[in-house]
Coordinates of C-alpha atoms and ligand atoms in Angstrom, one line a residue:
M1 CA 11.6 -6.1 26.8
E2 CA 14.9 -6.2 25.1
P3 CA 15.1 -3.2 22.7
N4 CA 16.2 -5.5 19.9
Q5 CA 13.0 -7.5 20.1
R6 CA 11.0 -4.3 19.4
K7 CA 10.1 -3.5 15.7
W8 CA 8.4 -0.5 14.2
W9 CA 6.2 -2.7 12.1
K10 CA 5.0 -4.6 15.2
E11 CA 4.1 -1.4 17.0
G12 CA 2.7 0.6 14.1
V13 CA -1.0 0.8 13.2
V14 CA -1.6 0.3 9.4
Y15 CA -4.2 2.2 7.3
Q16 CA -5.0 0.8 3.8
V17 CA -5.8 3.4 1.2
Y18 CA -7.6 2.2 -1.9
P19 CA -6.6 5.1 -4.1
R20 CA -9.4 4.9 -6.5
S21 CA -11.9 5.6 -3.8
F22 CA -10.1 7.9 -1.4
Q23 CA -10.0 11.5 -2.7
D24 CA -10.4 12.9 -6.2
T25 CA -8.7 16.3 -6.9
T26 CA -9.1 16.4 -10.7
G27 CA -12.8 16.0 -11.0
N28 CA -12.9 12.8 -13.0
G29 CA -14.7 10.8 -10.3
V30 CA -11.6 8.7 -9.5
G31 CA -9.3 9.2 -6.5
D32 CA -5.7 10.2 -7.1
I33 CA -2.3 10.7 -5.5
Q34 CA -2.8 14.4 -4.9
G35 CA -5.9 13.5 -3.1
I36 CA -4.0 11.3 -0.7
I37 CA -1.5 14.0 -0.2
K38 CA -4.3 16.4 0.7
R39 CA -5.5 13.9 3.3
L40 CA -2.2 13.0 5.0
D41 CA -2.8 15.3 7.9
Y42 CA -6.1 13.6 8.5
I43 CA -4.5 10.2 8.4
K44 CA -1.8 11.4 10.8
S45 CA -4.4 12.8 13.1
L46 CA -5.8 9.2 13.5
G47 CA -2.5 8.1 15.0
I48 CA -1.6 5.9 12.0
D49 CA 2.0 5.0 11.4
I50 CA 2.0 3.1 8.2
I51 CA 0.0 3.5 5.0
W52 CA -0.5 0.5 2.7
L53 CA -1.4 1.8 -0.7
S54 CA -3.2 -0.5 -3.1
P55 CA -1.6 -0.5 -6.6
V56 CA -0.9 2.9 -8.2
Y57 CA 1.1 1.5 -11.1
K58 CA 0.3 1.9 -14.8
S59 CA -2.6 -0.4 -15.6
P60 CA -5.5 -0.8 -18.0
N61 CA -7.7 -1.4 -14.9
D62 CA -9.2 -4.7 -15.7
D63 CA -8.9 -5.5 -12.0
N64 CA -8.5 -1.9 -10.6
G65 CA -4.7 -1.8 -10.8
Y66 CA -4.0 -5.4 -9.8
D67 CA -3.2 -5.8 -13.5
I68 CA 0.0 -3.9 -14.0
S69 CA 1.3 -2.9 -17.5
D70 CA 4.4 -1.0 -16.2
Y71 CA 5.8 -1.6 -12.8
R72 CA 7.9 1.6 -12.9
A73 CA 5.2 4.0 -14.0
I74 CA 2.2 5.5 -12.3
M75 CA -1.4 5.0 -13.6
E76 CA -2.4 8.2 -15.5
E77 CA -5.7 8.5 -13.7
F78 CA -3.8 8.7 -10.4
G79 CA -1.1 11.2 -11.4
T80 CA 2.6 11.1 -12.3
M81 CA 5.8 9.8 -10.9
S82 CA 6.5 13.3 -9.5
D83 CA 3.2 13.1 -7.7
F84 CA 4.3 9.8 -6.2
D85 CA 7.7 11.2 -5.2
E86 CA 5.9 14.1 -3.5
L87 CA 3.6 11.7 -1.7
L88 CA 6.5 9.8 -0.3
E89 CA 8.3 12.9 0.7
E90 CA 5.2 14.4 2.4
M91 CA 4.6 11.1 4.2
H92 CA 8.1 10.8 5.5
A93 CA 8.0 14.5 6.6
R94 CA 5.1 13.4 8.8
D95 CA 6.8 10.3 10.0
L96 CA 4.4 8.0 8.1
K97 CA 5.7 4.9 6.4
L98 CA 4.6 3.8 2.9
V99 CA 4.0 0.1 2.0
M100 CA 3.2 -0.5 -1.6
D101 CA 1.4 -3.4 -3.2
L102 CA 3.6 -5.9 -5.0
V103 CA 1.6 -7.8 -7.7
V104 CA 4.0 -10.3 -9.2
N105 CA 2.1 -13.5 -9.7
H106 CA 0.8 -11.9 -12.9
T107 CA 1.1 -8.8 -15.0
S108 CA -1.4 -7.2 -17.3
D109 CA -1.6 -8.6 -20.8
E110 CA -0.7 -5.1 -21.9
H111 CA 2.7 -5.3 -20.2
H112 CA 5.6 -5.1 -22.6
W113 CA 6.8 -8.6 -21.5
F114 CA 3.5 -10.2 -22.4
K115 CA 3.1 -8.3 -25.6
E116 CA 6.5 -9.8 -26.7
S117 CA 5.8 -13.2 -25.2
R118 CA 2.7 -13.6 -27.2
K119 CA 4.4 -12.7 -30.6
S120 CA 6.2 -16.0 -31.3
R121 CA 7.2 -19.2 -29.7
D122 CA 10.9 -18.2 -29.9
N123 CA 10.5 -14.6 -28.7
P124 CA 13.0 -13.9 -25.9
Y125 CA 10.1 -13.2 -23.5
R126 CA 8.2 -16.3 -24.4
D127 CA 9.3 -18.1 -21.3
Y128 CA 8.2 -15.2 -19.0
Y129 CA 4.7 -16.7 -18.9
H130 CA 3.1 -20.2 -18.8
W131 CA 2.3 -21.4 -22.3
W132 CA 0.7 -24.7 -23.3
P133 CA 1.3 -25.6 -27.0
A134 CA -2.0 -26.7 -28.6
E135 CA -0.4 -29.8 -30.2
K136 CA -0.2 -31.3 -26.7
G137 CA -4.0 -31.3 -26.7
T138 CA -6.3 -29.3 -24.4
P139 CA -4.6 -28.3 -21.2
P140 CA -5.7 -29.9 -17.9
K141 CA -8.6 -28.1 -16.5
R142 CA -7.8 -25.0 -14.4
F143 CA -10.4 -22.7 -13.0
S144 CA -10.0 -18.9 -13.2
Y145 CA -11.3 -16.7 -10.5
F146 CA -12.3 -13.9 -12.7
D147 CA -12.9 -15.4 -16.1
V148 CA -16.4 -15.2 -17.7
D149 CA -16.1 -18.9 -18.7
G150 CA -14.3 -19.9 -15.5
N151 CA -11.4 -21.2 -17.6
A152 CA -7.8 -20.3 -16.7
W153 CA -6.3 -21.3 -20.0
K154 CA -6.9 -18.8 -22.8
Y155 CA -6.2 -20.0 -26.4
D156 CA -4.1 -17.5 -28.4
E157 CA -4.3 -18.1 -32.1
L158 CA -1.1 -16.3 -33.1
T159 CA 1.1 -19.0 -31.7
D160 CA -1.5 -21.8 -31.5
S161 CA -1.0 -22.0 -27.7
Y162 CA -2.8 -21.4 -24.4
Y163 CA -1.6 -19.1 -21.7
L164 CA -2.4 -19.5 -18.0
H165 CA -4.4 -16.8 -16.1
Y166 CA -5.6 -17.7 -12.7
F167 CA -7.3 -14.3 -12.5
S168 CA -8.8 -12.4 -15.4
I169 CA -8.0 -13.1 -19.0
K170 CA -6.0 -9.8 -18.9
Q171 CA -3.8 -11.1 -16.0
P172 CA -1.5 -13.7 -17.4
D173 CA 0.6 -15.6 -14.7
L174 CA 4.3 -14.9 -14.7
K175 CA 6.6 -17.9 -14.9
W176 CA 8.8 -17.7 -11.7
E177 CA 10.6 -20.8 -12.8
N178 CA 12.5 -18.6 -15.2
P179 CA 15.4 -17.0 -13.4
K180 CA 15.2 -13.9 -15.7
V181 CA 11.7 -13.2 -14.5
R182 CA 12.8 -13.3 -10.9
Q183 CA 15.8 -11.0 -11.7
E184 CA 13.5 -8.5 -13.4
I185 CA 11.2 -8.5 -10.3
Y186 CA 14.0 -8.1 -7.9
D187 CA 15.4 -5.2 -9.9
M188 CA 12.0 -3.6 -9.9
M189 CA 11.8 -4.0 -6.1
H190 CA 15.2 -2.3 -5.7
F191 CA 13.9 0.5 -7.8
W192 CA 11.1 1.2 -5.3
F193 CA 13.2 0.7 -2.2
K194 CA 15.8 3.1 -3.6
K195 CA 13.1 5.7 -3.8
G196 CA 12.6 5.1 -0.1
I197 CA 9.4 3.1 0.3
D198 CA 9.1 1.2 3.5
G199 CA 7.7 -2.2 2.5
F200 CA 5.5 -4.4 0.3
R201 CA 2.2 -6.1 0.7
M202 CA 2.6 -9.1 -1.6
D203 CA -0.5 -10.0 -3.6
V204 CA -1.5 -13.7 -3.8
I205 CA 2.2 -14.6 -3.1
P206 CA 1.8 -18.4 -2.7
F207 CA 0.6 -18.5 -6.3
I208 CA 4.1 -17.7 -7.7
S209 CA 5.1 -21.3 -7.4
K210 CA 2.9 -23.9 -9.0
D211 CA 3.1 -27.4 -10.1
T212 CA 3.9 -26.8 -13.8
D213 CA 3.1 -30.4 -14.7
Y214 CA -0.5 -29.4 -14.2
P215 CA -1.7 -32.7 -12.9
E216 CA -5.3 -33.5 -13.6
L217 CA -7.6 -32.3 -10.8
P218 CA -9.5 -35.1 -9.0
V219 CA -12.6 -35.9 -11.1
E220 CA -15.6 -33.6 -10.4
Y221 CA -13.4 -31.6 -8.1
N222 CA -15.2 -28.4 -7.1
G223 CA -13.6 -27.4 -3.9
N224 CA -10.8 -25.1 -2.8
Y225 CA -8.4 -24.9 -5.7
V226 CA -5.6 -23.3 -3.9
P227 CA -3.7 -26.5 -3.0
F228 CA -3.5 -27.3 -6.7
Y229 CA -2.7 -23.8 -7.8
A230 CA -0.4 -22.4 -5.3
N231 CA 2.1 -23.2 -2.6
G232 CA 4.1 -25.0 -5.2
P233 CA 7.4 -26.9 -4.6
R234 CA 9.7 -23.9 -5.1
L235 CA 7.7 -21.2 -3.1
H236 CA 10.0 -21.0 -0.2
E237 CA 13.1 -21.1 -2.3
Y238 CA 11.8 -18.0 -4.2
L239 CA 10.9 -16.1 -1.1
H240 CA 14.2 -16.8 0.6
E241 CA 16.0 -15.8 -2.6
M242 CA 13.9 -12.6 -2.7
N243 CA 14.8 -11.9 0.9
Q244 CA 18.5 -12.4 0.3
E245 CA 18.6 -10.4 -3.0
V246 CA 16.4 -7.6 -2.0
L247 CA 14.4 -7.5 1.3
S248 CA 17.3 -8.0 3.7
K249 CA 19.1 -5.0 2.3
Y250 CA 16.6 -2.5 3.7
D251 CA 14.8 -1.6 6.9
I252 CA 11.4 -2.4 5.5
M253 CA 8.4 -4.6 6.3
T254 CA 6.7 -7.3 4.3
V255 CA 3.2 -8.8 4.5
G256 CA 2.1 -11.5 2.2
E257 CA -1.4 -12.1 1.1
T258 CA -1.6 -15.9 1.5
P259 CA -4.8 -17.7 0.5
G260 CA -4.7 -21.3 1.4
V261 CA -1.8 -21.1 3.9
S262 CA -2.6 -23.1 7.0
R263 CA -1.3 -22.8 10.5
D264 CA 1.1 -25.7 10.2
Q265 CA 2.7 -23.9 7.2
A266 CA 2.8 -20.5 8.8
L267 CA 6.2 -20.4 10.3
L268 CA 7.7 -21.5 7.0
F269 CA 6.9 -17.9 5.9
V270 CA 7.6 -15.9 9.0
D271 CA 10.0 -17.7 11.2
E272 CA 12.7 -15.0 11.4
D273 CA 15.5 -17.6 11.1
R274 CA 14.2 -18.7 7.7
E275 CA 14.6 -15.1 6.3
E276 CA 11.5 -14.9 4.1
L277 CA 8.6 -12.5 5.2
N278 CA 7.6 -10.6 8.3
M279 CA 3.9 -11.2 8.3
F280 CA 1.0 -12.5 6.2
F281 CA -2.7 -12.3 6.0
H282 CA -4.3 -15.7 6.5
F283 CA -7.7 -16.4 5.0
E284 CA -9.3 -18.4 7.8
L285 CA -11.3 -15.6 9.2
M286 CA -12.4 -14.3 5.8
S287 CA -13.7 -17.8 5.1
L288 CA -15.7 -18.1 8.4
D289 CA -18.9 -16.7 6.9
R290 CA -18.5 -18.3 3.5
D291 CA -20.1 -21.5 2.2
G292 CA -17.3 -24.1 2.7
D293 CA -14.9 -23.8 -0.2
E294 CA -17.2 -21.5 -2.1
V295 CA -15.2 -18.4 -1.1
F296 CA -17.6 -15.9 -2.8
W297 CA -20.8 -17.4 -1.3
M298 CA -22.1 -16.5 2.1
R299 CA -23.0 -19.5 4.3
K300 CA -26.6 -19.9 5.2
D301 CA -26.4 -19.8 9.0
R302 CA -24.7 -17.1 11.0
W303 CA -21.1 -17.6 12.1
K304 CA -20.6 -18.3 15.8
L305 CA -18.6 -16.2 18.2
T306 CA -16.9 -19.4 19.5
E307 CA -15.7 -20.1 16.0
F308 CA -14.4 -16.5 15.7
K309 CA -12.5 -16.8 19.0
K310 CA -11.0 -20.2 18.0
I311 CA -9.6 -18.8 14.8
H312 CA -7.9 -16.0 16.6
S313 CA -6.7 -18.0 19.5
D314 CA -5.3 -20.7 17.3
W315 CA -3.4 -18.2 15.1
D316 CA -2.1 -16.4 18.2
A317 CA -0.7 -19.7 19.5
T318 CA 0.9 -20.3 16.1
F319 CA 3.0 -17.1 16.6
A320 CA 3.6 -17.5 20.3
E321 CA 7.3 -18.3 20.0
K322 CA 8.2 -17.2 16.5
G323 CA 6.9 -15.0 13.7
W324 CA 4.3 -12.3 14.1
G325 CA 0.6 -12.0 13.1
S326 CA -1.4 -9.5 11.3
M327 CA -4.9 -8.5 12.5
F328 CA -7.6 -7.3 10.0
L329 CA -11.3 -7.5 9.5
S330 CA -11.6 -6.1 6.0
N331 CA -9.8 -4.8 3.0
H332 CA -10.6 -4.0 -0.7
D333 CA -11.6 -7.6 -1.4
N334 CA -14.1 -7.8 1.4
P335 CA -17.3 -6.2 2.6
R336 CA -17.3 -3.6 5.3
T337 CA -16.1 -4.5 8.8
V338 CA -19.1 -3.3 10.8
S339 CA -21.7 -4.8 8.4
R340 CA -20.0 -8.2 8.4
W341 CA -18.6 -8.7 11.9
G342 CA -20.8 -6.3 13.8
N343 CA -24.3 -5.0 13.3
D344 CA -25.0 -1.9 11.2
S345 CA -28.6 -1.4 12.3
E346 CA -29.2 2.1 13.6
E347 CA -29.4 0.7 17.2
H348 CA -26.1 -1.2 17.2
W349 CA -23.9 0.5 14.5
H350 CA -22.0 2.8 16.9
H351 CA -21.2 0.3 19.6
S352 CA -20.4 -2.6 17.2
A353 CA -18.1 -0.4 15.1
T354 CA -16.1 0.8 18.1
M355 CA -16.1 -2.7 19.7
L356 CA -14.5 -4.1 16.6
Q357 CA -11.9 -1.3 16.6
T358 CA -11.1 -2.2 20.2
F359 CA -10.7 -5.8 19.2
L360 CA -8.1 -5.1 16.5
L361 CA -6.2 -2.6 18.7
T362 CA -6.0 -4.9 21.7
M363 CA -4.9 -8.1 20.0
K364 CA -1.4 -9.3 19.5
G365 CA -0.3 -8.8 15.9
T366 CA -0.1 -5.7 13.7
P367 CA -3.5 -4.1 13.3
Y368 CA -4.6 -3.2 9.7
F369 CA -7.5 -0.8 9.2
Y370 CA -9.2 -0.2 5.9
Y371 CA -10.0 3.4 4.9
G372 CA -13.4 4.3 6.3
D373 CA -13.3 1.7 9.2
E374 CA -12.4 4.6 11.5
I375 CA -15.8 6.2 10.9
G376 CA -17.7 2.9 10.7
M377 CA -18.5 2.8 6.9
T378 CA -21.1 0.2 6.0
N379 CA -22.0 -2.0 3.1
I380 CA -23.9 -0.3 0.3
R381 CA -25.8 -3.4 -0.8
F382 CA -26.6 -2.6 -4.4
D383 CA -29.8 -4.2 -5.7
N384 CA -29.0 -3.8 -9.4
I385 CA -26.2 -5.4 -11.3
E386 CA -25.8 -2.1 -13.2
D387 CA -24.4 -0.5 -10.0
Y388 CA -21.7 -3.1 -9.6
Q389 CA -18.2 -2.3 -11.0
D390 CA -16.1 -5.2 -9.8
I391 CA -15.0 -7.7 -12.4
N392 CA -15.5 -10.5 -9.9
T393 CA -19.2 -9.8 -9.5
L394 CA -19.8 -8.9 -13.2
N395 CA -18.1 -11.9 -14.6
R396 CA -19.7 -14.4 -12.2
Y397 CA -23.0 -12.8 -13.0
E398 CA -22.4 -13.5 -16.7
L399 CA -21.3 -17.1 -16.0
L400 CA -24.3 -17.9 -13.9
K401 CA -26.6 -16.3 -16.4
E402 CA -25.2 -18.6 -19.1
Q403 CA -25.6 -21.6 -16.8
G404 CA -29.2 -20.6 -16.1
V405 CA -28.7 -20.2 -12.4
E406 CA -31.2 -18.1 -10.5
L407 CA -29.8 -14.6 -10.4
D408 CA -31.9 -13.2 -7.5
A409 CA -30.0 -15.4 -5.1
F410 CA -26.8 -14.2 -6.7
I411 CA -27.6 -10.5 -6.1
A412 CA -28.8 -11.3 -2.6
N413 CA -25.4 -12.8 -2.0
E414 CA -23.5 -9.9 -3.6
K415 CA -25.3 -7.5 -1.4
E416 CA -23.4 -8.9 1.5
A417 CA -20.4 -10.4 -0.1
S418 CA -19.4 -8.2 -3.0
R419 CA -16.0 -6.5 -3.0
D420 CA -17.8 -3.3 -4.2
N421 CA -19.3 -2.9 -0.7
G422 CA -15.7 -2.2 0.5
R423 CA -14.9 0.1 -2.4
T424 CA -17.4 2.9 -2.2
P425 CA -15.9 6.4 -2.0
M426 CA -14.6 7.7 1.3
Q427 CA -17.2 9.7 3.2
W428 CA -15.5 13.0 4.0
D429 CA -18.6 15.2 4.5
S430 CA -22.4 15.4 3.9
T431 CA -22.3 17.2 0.6
E432 CA -23.5 15.6 -2.7
N433 CA -20.5 13.3 -3.4
A434 CA -19.4 13.1 0.2
G435 CA -16.5 15.5 -0.4
F436 CA -14.8 12.7 -2.5
S437 CA -15.3 14.3 -5.9
E438 CA -16.8 17.3 -7.6
E439 CA -18.1 15.0 -10.3
K440 CA -20.0 11.7 -10.4
P441 CA -17.9 9.1 -8.6
W442 CA -16.8 5.9 -10.4
L443 CA -18.8 3.9 -7.9
K444 CA -21.8 5.2 -6.0
V445 CA -21.3 6.9 -2.6
H446 CA -23.2 5.4 0.3
P447 CA -26.2 7.6 1.0
N448 CA -25.6 7.4 4.7
H449 CA -22.8 10.0 4.4
K450 CA -25.7 12.5 4.7
E451 CA -26.8 11.1 8.0
G452 CA -23.6 11.7 10.0
L453 CA -21.6 8.9 8.7
N454 CA -18.8 11.2 7.5
V455 CA -15.5 12.6 8.7
A456 CA -16.5 16.2 9.1
D457 CA -19.6 15.5 11.3
Q458 CA -17.7 12.9 13.4
E459 CA -14.8 15.2 14.0
K460 CA -17.1 17.7 15.7
D461 CA -18.8 15.0 17.8
E462 CA -16.8 14.1 20.9
S463 CA -18.6 10.7 21.2
S464 CA -18.3 9.7 17.5
V465 CA -16.9 6.4 16.2
L466 CA -14.0 8.5 14.8
N467 CA -13.0 10.0 18.1
Y468 CA -13.2 6.7 19.8
F469 CA -10.9 5.2 17.2
K470 CA -8.3 7.9 17.9
K471 CA -8.4 7.3 21.6
M472 CA -8.1 3.6 21.2
V473 CA -5.1 4.0 18.9
Q474 CA -3.4 6.1 21.6
L475 CA -4.3 3.6 24.2
R476 CA -2.4 0.9 22.3
K477 CA 0.5 3.2 21.8
N478 CA 0.8 4.1 25.4
H479 CA 0.7 0.5 26.7
L480 CA 3.4 -1.7 25.3
G481 CA 1.6 -4.7 26.9
L482 CA -1.2 -4.3 24.4
V483 CA 1.3 -4.7 21.6
Y484 CA 3.6 -7.4 22.9
G485 CA 1.8 -8.9 25.8
D486 CA 0.9 -12.6 25.9
Y487 CA -2.7 -13.3 24.9
K488 CA -4.9 -15.6 26.9
L489 CA -8.5 -16.5 26.0
L490 CA -11.1 -16.5 28.8
L491 CA -14.7 -17.8 28.6
K492 CA -13.9 -20.0 25.6
D493 CA -17.5 -21.3 25.2
N494 CA -19.4 -18.1 25.7
E495 CA -21.4 -17.1 22.6
Q496 CA -21.9 -13.5 23.7
V497 CA -18.6 -12.2 25.0
Y498 CA -15.1 -12.4 23.8
A499 CA -12.8 -12.0 26.8
Y500 CA -9.0 -12.2 27.0
T501 CA -6.1 -10.9 29.0
R502 CA -2.8 -9.5 27.7
T503 CA 0.2 -9.7 29.9
L504 CA 3.7 -8.3 29.6
E505 CA 5.9 -8.8 32.6
D506 CA 3.9 -7.1 35.4
E507 CA 1.5 -5.3 33.2
K508 CA -1.9 -7.0 32.8
Y509 CA -4.9 -6.0 30.8
L510 CA -8.4 -7.5 30.6
V511 CA -10.4 -6.9 27.4
L512 CA -14.2 -7.6 27.3
L513 CA -16.0 -7.4 24.0
S514 CA -19.7 -8.1 23.6
F515 CA -20.7 -9.4 20.2
S516 CA -24.3 -9.6 21.4
T517 CA -27.5 -7.6 20.9
E518 CA -28.6 -8.6 24.5
T519 CA -27.1 -7.7 27.8
A520 CA -24.4 -10.2 28.8
K521 CA -23.4 -11.1 32.3
V522 CA -20.0 -12.8 32.9
E523 CA -17.7 -13.8 35.7
I524 CA -14.0 -13.3 35.2
E525 CA -11.9 -15.2 37.7
E526 CA -8.8 -13.0 36.9
A527 CA -10.7 -10.0 38.3
E528 CA -11.1 -11.5 41.7
N529 CA -9.1 -9.8 44.5
T530 CA -7.4 -7.4 42.2
S531 CA -8.0 -3.8 41.4
V532 CA -9.9 -3.4 38.1
E533 CA -9.2 0.0 36.5
L534 CA -11.2 0.9 33.4
L535 CA -8.9 2.4 30.7
L536 CA -11.4 2.8 28.0
S537 CA -15.0 1.8 27.1
N538 CA -17.0 2.5 24.0
D539 CA -20.0 3.2 26.2
G540 CA -18.3 5.6 28.6
H541 CA -19.3 3.2 31.5
S542 CA -17.6 0.4 33.1
A543 CA -19.1 -3.1 32.9
H544 CA -17.6 -4.0 36.2
R545 CA -20.1 -4.7 38.9
G546 CA -17.6 -5.5 41.6
G547 CA -15.6 -8.7 42.4
N548 CA -15.5 -10.9 39.4
G549 CA -18.9 -9.8 38.0
F550 CA -19.4 -7.8 34.8
E551 CA -22.5 -6.8 32.9
L552 CA -22.0 -5.7 29.3
K553 CA -24.5 -3.8 27.3
P554 CA -25.0 -4.8 23.6
Y555 CA -21.7 -4.6 21.8
Q556 CA -20.0 -2.9 24.7
A557 CA -16.2 -3.0 24.8
C558 CA -14.1 -2.4 27.9
V559 CA -10.3 -2.4 28.3
Y560 CA -9.2 -2.7 32.0
K561 CA -5.9 -2.7 33.7
L562 CA -5.6 -5.3 36.4
N563 CA -3.3 -4.6 39.3
Ligands
GLC1 C1 -5.5 -10.2 -4.7 C2 -6.0 -8.8 -4.6 C3 -7.3 -8.7 -5.4 C4 -7.0 -9.1 -6.8 C5 -6.3 -10.4 -6.9 C6 -5.7 -10.6 -8.2 O1 -6.4 -11.1 -4.0 O2 -6.2 -8.4 -3.3 O3 -7.8 -7.4 -5.3 O4 -8.1 -9.0 -7.5 O5 -5.3 -10.6 -6.0 O6 -4.6 -9.7 -8.4

């Protein structure tokens, strides 16, 4: 490979830290920055290169930090700016890169800009947000993701106007059409880059450009709202401008969170020649087990492996010539990886957790792991609404209650789908609060931390999920072909086994992943008349039975080198 084609953000393995749930050092039941510093050696020991940190900015926490009231200050619960500077320094000393969350579709309603904007119609900050004067009548219907009434327009008496908030009532949308807003944001981004951060993950970035004429939605429309809300006419103009004014000036990485972006739009964001972003998180996989456009509801039947393969193969093809993908199975907005895409029963938890790790680490595209995935953390599945903390679950519960919808079905759904499944505290050891905090954690700890599902126990066990993860990360790092090699899908129609090769010049790998609770027998043409060398398996054994025959145990994963 040409050295100039190689990039640190393509070769790195990313680890997302949700600061609230990672490590508490002050005894308030909430994680903090000193806690992350304390655990940096652990993160380094995993083989991680890049940490993506969910928001640590000042925030009243209506949406756990995704509602920012000061972009240049640190949330008090998490620490101070000097803690942050120490974190960055300690990370760089360990050769770890730091990617921050950039939340600029909206601010908190407690941000100085919004407090001013709200005061009067002629306030200099008025045009920082989207206002609809009441004399124009009721604004066209817009649905809010987190509003108790589901309404994205909030009437504000003081100036007899409505403001737009696609998320909670405390998250008013910024008006990117105003050049002053864009300049403020670019300045703020420079502020963080000058401190030395290594990139941004950009929250709901397609939402920054919208159709500000607010055309009426089709009558009775109850589908996916994104096309009406996001991906507006000026989106790429803004991203290119941001790139030219800020991003291109530093050696950094960017990854957009892009709900609603389809494959045919993909290269508009990440074709290098267009100078916008490096990568983005598409939503196609995260929708696979959801009920059509109802993104928060699980579909009734189980997703099929052939569908899972198709999504990944199609996206791989999208980036075959240009751009670069990002590979993930969970994050703070989703349930736990092994519970959702694997099988967290006692019998299959270990193999399915390690099989899914193998998958992310052998695909093309930068792999992103969410804290706790390395030890196979599982969904907590709260039965009682009182245990939930997420605004998304709580406000939908209120809305459904008001509409008289059956709430048992809702709780049954949240047990699998809720974001709180993915936010329970990190399981460091088997003590009362899992080593996360001395005091009662803000969200309950999963009881299975007492049964070996914790870092301390797994570090001691050679055959643990954690130790497999470390080996698999090293395997990727030692084989450039697993990073850059071409991907080719085999056994397209098989519902038990996901099989593919990765090829870079004369290096060729074969990856076999069982997604099945039964033994699976497959024939792989590529293995005929070649030497098949097992590099790693989550079972310790090879599935190879000679020639082109393979027999995989439930959830077995094998990575072979073909010569
Ligand atoms: C993104 C974040 C999510 C947040 C929402 C609003 O989807 O990942 O956590 O609630 O944006 O900021």
